[in-house]
Coordinates of C-alpha atoms in Angstrom, one line a residue:
Chain A
G1 CA 103.0 49.1 77.2
A2 CA 99.8 51.1 76.7
V3 CA 99.9 54.9 76.9
V4 CA 97.6 57.2 78.7
S5 CA 97.9 60.9 78.3
Q6 CA 96.5 63.8 80.3
H7 CA 95.9 67.4 79.3
P8 CA 96.8 69.8 80.6
S9 CA 99.8 68.8 82.6
R10 CA 99.6 72.0 84.6
V11 CA 96.9 74.6 85.1
I12 CA 96.5 77.6 87.2
C13 CA 93.1 79.2 87.6
K14 CA 91.2 81.7 89.7
S15 CA 88.8 80.8 92.4
G16 CA 85.3 80.3 91.1
T17 CA 86.3 79.1 87.7
S18 CA 85.9 75.6 86.3
V19 CA 88.7 73.5 85.0
K20 CA 88.5 70.5 82.7
I21 CA 91.2 67.8 82.7
E22 CA 91.3 65.2 79.9
C23 CA 92.4 61.7 80.1
R24 CA 93.0 59.7 76.9
S25 CA 94.0 56.2 76.2
L26 CA 96.2 56.6 73.1
D27 CA 96.5 53.1 71.6
F28 CA 93.8 51.1 73.2
Q29 CA 90.1 51.4 74.3
A30 CA 89.2 51.6 77.9
T31 CA 85.6 51.2 79.1
T32 CA 86.8 52.0 82.6
M33 CA 89.0 54.8 83.7
F34 CA 89.8 56.0 87.2
W35 CA 90.5 59.4 88.7
Y36 CA 92.9 59.8 91.6
R37 CA 93.9 62.8 93.7
Q38 CA 97.1 63.3 95.5
F39 CA 97.9 65.8 98.2
P40 CA 101.5 66.8 98.9
K41 CA 103.5 64.0 100.4
K42 CA 100.4 61.9 100.6
S43 CA 99.2 58.7 98.9
L44 CA 96.9 58.7 95.9
M45 CA 93.2 58.7 96.7
L46 CA 90.7 57.2 94.4
M47 CA 88.0 59.7 93.6
A48 CA 85.8 58.0 91.1
T49 CA 85.4 55.3 88.6
S50 CA 84.5 56.5 85.1
N51 CA 82.5 54.1 83.0
E52 CA 82.0 54.7 79.3
G53 CA 78.4 55.4 78.5
S54 CA 77.2 55.5 82.0
K55 CA 77.4 57.6 85.2
A56 CA 80.6 57.7 87.1
T57 CA 80.8 56.0 90.5
Y58 CA 82.1 58.3 93.2
E59 CA 84.0 57.3 96.3
Q60 CA 82.6 58.2 99.7
G61 CA 83.3 61.8 100.5
V62 CA 83.8 63.0 96.9
E63 CA 81.3 65.5 95.8
K64 CA 79.9 64.5 92.4
D65 CA 78.6 67.9 91.7
K66 CA 82.0 69.4 92.4
F67 CA 84.0 66.9 90.3
L68 CA 82.1 66.2 87.1
I69 CA 83.2 63.1 85.2
N70 CA 82.3 62.4 81.6
H71 CA 83.4 59.3 79.8
A72 CA 81.8 59.9 76.4
S73 CA 84.1 57.6 74.3
L74 CA 86.2 54.6 74.8
T75 CA 89.4 56.6 74.7
L76 CA 88.5 59.8 76.6
S77 CA 87.4 60.6 80.1
T78 CA 87.2 64.2 81.4
L79 CA 87.2 65.5 85.0
T80 CA 85.8 69.0 85.5
V81 CA 86.5 70.7 88.7
T82 CA 83.6 73.2 89.1
S83 CA 83.7 76.5 91.0
A84 CA 87.3 75.7 92.0
H85 CA 88.6 76.7 95.4
P86 CA 92.1 76.9 96.7
E87 CA 91.6 73.6 98.6
D88 CA 91.0 71.9 95.2
S89 CA 94.6 72.5 94.4
S90 CA 96.1 69.1 94.0
F91 CA 97.7 66.6 91.7
Y92 CA 95.1 64.7 89.7
I93 CA 96.0 61.4 88.0
C94 CA 93.9 59.2 85.8
S95 CA 94.3 55.6 84.9
A96 CA 92.8 53.4 82.2
L97 CA 91.9 49.8 82.8
I98 CA 92.6 46.9 80.4
R99 CA 90.8 43.7 81.2
Q100 CA 92.7 40.7 80.1
V101 CA 91.4 37.1 80.3
S102 CA 92.9 36.3 83.6
Y103 CA 94.0 39.6 85.0
N104 CA 93.6 43.4 84.8
E105 CA 96.1 46.0 84.2
Q106 CA 95.9 49.7 84.8
F107 CA 98.0 52.3 83.0
F108 CA 98.4 55.7 84.6
G109 CA 98.5 59.1 83.0
P110 CA 101.3 61.6 83.8
G111 CA 99.1 63.7 86.1
T112 CA 97.8 67.2 86.1
R113 CA 98.9 69.8 88.6
L114 CA 96.0 72.1 89.5
T115 CA 96.6 75.3 91.4
V116 CA 93.7 77.5 92.3
L117 CA 94.5 81.0 93.3
Chain B
S1 CA 89.8 47.8 97.4
Q2 CA 93.3 46.6 97.1
Q3 CA 95.7 48.4 99.3
G4 CA 99.4 47.9 99.2
E5 CA 101.2 48.8 102.4
E6 CA 104.8 49.6 101.7
D7 CA 107.6 49.1 104.2
P8 CA 109.7 51.0 105.2
Q9 CA 108.0 54.3 104.8
A10 CA 111.4 56.0 104.2
L11 CA 114.8 54.7 103.2
S12 CA 118.0 56.5 102.7
I13 CA 121.1 54.8 101.3
Q14 CA 124.4 55.7 99.7
E15 CA 124.6 55.6 95.9
G16 CA 125.8 52.3 94.7
E17 CA 124.2 50.3 97.5
N18 CA 121.2 48.1 97.1
A19 CA 117.7 49.2 98.2
T20 CA 115.0 46.8 99.4
M21 CA 111.5 47.7 100.0
N22 CA 108.5 45.5 100.9
C23 CA 104.9 45.5 100.3
S24 CA 102.0 43.6 101.9
Y25 CA 98.5 43.2 100.7
K26 CA 95.3 41.9 102.1
T27 CA 93.3 40.0 99.6
S28 CA 93.7 37.7 96.7
I29 CA 96.0 38.6 93.8
N30 CA 95.9 38.3 90.1
N31 CA 99.1 40.3 89.5
L32 CA 101.1 42.9 91.5
Q33 CA 102.7 45.9 90.0
W34 CA 105.4 48.2 91.3
Y35 CA 105.4 51.9 90.4
R36 CA 107.7 54.8 90.9
Q37 CA 106.7 58.3 91.4
N38 CA 109.1 61.2 91.3
S39 CA 108.1 64.2 93.4
G40 CA 105.1 65.9 91.9
R41 CA 105.0 63.6 88.9
G42 CA 102.8 60.8 87.7
L43 CA 103.3 57.1 88.2
V44 CA 105.8 55.2 86.2
H45 CA 105.2 51.4 85.7
L46 CA 108.3 49.5 86.8
I47 CA 107.5 45.8 86.8
L48 CA 104.6 43.4 86.9
I49 CA 104.7 40.0 88.6
R50 CA 101.9 37.5 88.2
S51 CA 100.4 35.4 90.9
N52 CA 102.0 32.3 89.6
E53 CA 105.4 33.8 89.5
R54 CA 107.8 34.0 92.5
E55 CA 110.6 36.2 91.1
K56 CA 111.1 38.5 88.2
H57 CA 114.0 40.6 87.0
S58 CA 114.1 43.7 84.9
G59 CA 117.4 45.5 84.6
R60 CA 118.5 46.5 88.1
L61 CA 115.1 45.6 89.5
R62 CA 114.2 42.3 91.1
V63 CA 110.8 41.6 92.4
T64 CA 109.7 38.6 94.5
L65 CA 106.2 37.5 95.4
D66 CA 105.2 35.3 98.3
T67 CA 101.5 34.6 98.0
S68 CA 101.4 32.6 101.2
K69 CA 102.6 35.7 103.2
K70 CA 100.8 38.1 100.9
S71 CA 103.9 40.1 100.4
S72 CA 106.2 41.3 97.7
S73 CA 109.7 42.9 97.7
L74 CA 111.4 45.2 95.3
L75 CA 115.2 45.2 95.2
I76 CA 117.0 47.9 93.3
T77 CA 120.7 47.0 92.8
A78 CA 123.5 49.5 92.4
S79 CA 121.3 52.4 93.2
R80 CA 121.7 55.7 91.4
A81 CA 120.7 59.3 92.4
A82 CA 118.0 59.1 89.7
D83 CA 116.4 56.3 91.7
T84 CA 115.3 58.8 94.3
A85 CA 111.5 58.6 94.3
S86 CA 108.5 57.1 96.0
Y87 CA 107.7 53.5 95.2
F88 CA 104.3 51.9 95.4
C89 CA 103.0 48.4 95.0
L90 CA 99.5 47.7 93.6
N91 CA 97.6 44.5 93.9
F92 CA 95.4 44.0 91.0
G93 CA 93.2 41.4 92.6
N94 CA 90.3 43.3 91.3
E95 CA 89.9 46.6 89.6
K96 CA 89.6 49.3 92.3
L97 CA 92.7 50.3 94.0
T98 CA 93.7 52.3 96.9
F99 CA 97.3 53.3 97.5
G100 CA 99.5 53.2 100.5
T101 CA 101.8 56.0 101.2
G102 CA 104.7 54.2 99.4
T103 CA 108.3 54.0 100.3
R104 CA 110.2 57.2 100.0
L105 CA 113.7 56.2 98.7
T106 CA 116.5 58.8 98.9
I107 CA 119.8 58.0 97.3
I108 CA 122.7 59.9 98.8
P109 CA 125.4 60.8 96.2

C-alpha cells in the first residue's frame, strides 16, 4: 500500500517555541491531507484538512493561527505549532487521501509525539 | 463526518482465544477499513472491505460487513500477545473522518 511518513517522530521543545511537523506521501501524490490530534487514551480528533495550493480548512475549535498548515506540494504538508504551550503536548497524526474512481482511501503516517516543557 | 463507533470499548481475553469487536456507522459507505493502534503509536491499516463485499479474510483476521445494519465486525483468531492494541473502524463514505474511541483489546498471556 501507499506509504506516508512523518518527521520528526518525536520532539521535545520549550514553551514559546514553534515546532514544525512534516507529512510526506512517499510514492504517490496527495492533493488532500488531514491532520489529527490524539490525547492520551482518547480517540483521534480531526484538526484540519490540508489542500494543496490552497488554504487549509480547520475544524471548529481549532485555532488556525496556532496550528499553521502549509501544503505547498503534492507530496508534502506541514503543521507548525506556534508558540507552543504544555497543553499542546499530544500525538499528531497525518493522513493522505487517494481518490479512486469509486472510493477513497486514506493512508496514515506513523505520528509525531510532541512534548512541550 | 463518518464516525465509527466500536463495541465493546474494552475486551480482555486469554492468548489463543478469538476476539470479536464490532463497529457501527451512520451514513452511506464506499468502503470500511479497520486499523490497529499500539499505545502511543500511529495507525496501522489492517483490512479494507468494500461496500459490495460481505466478508473478507486476511491471515488471522476476518471482517464482515452488513450494510443493512450499518455494522461491521472484526474477528481475530488465535490471539497473540502482540495483538494487544486499540482497534478502530473507519467508514470511507466520504473523505472527512472522525474516530470513535476504538476497542481496547488486551491479550492475557
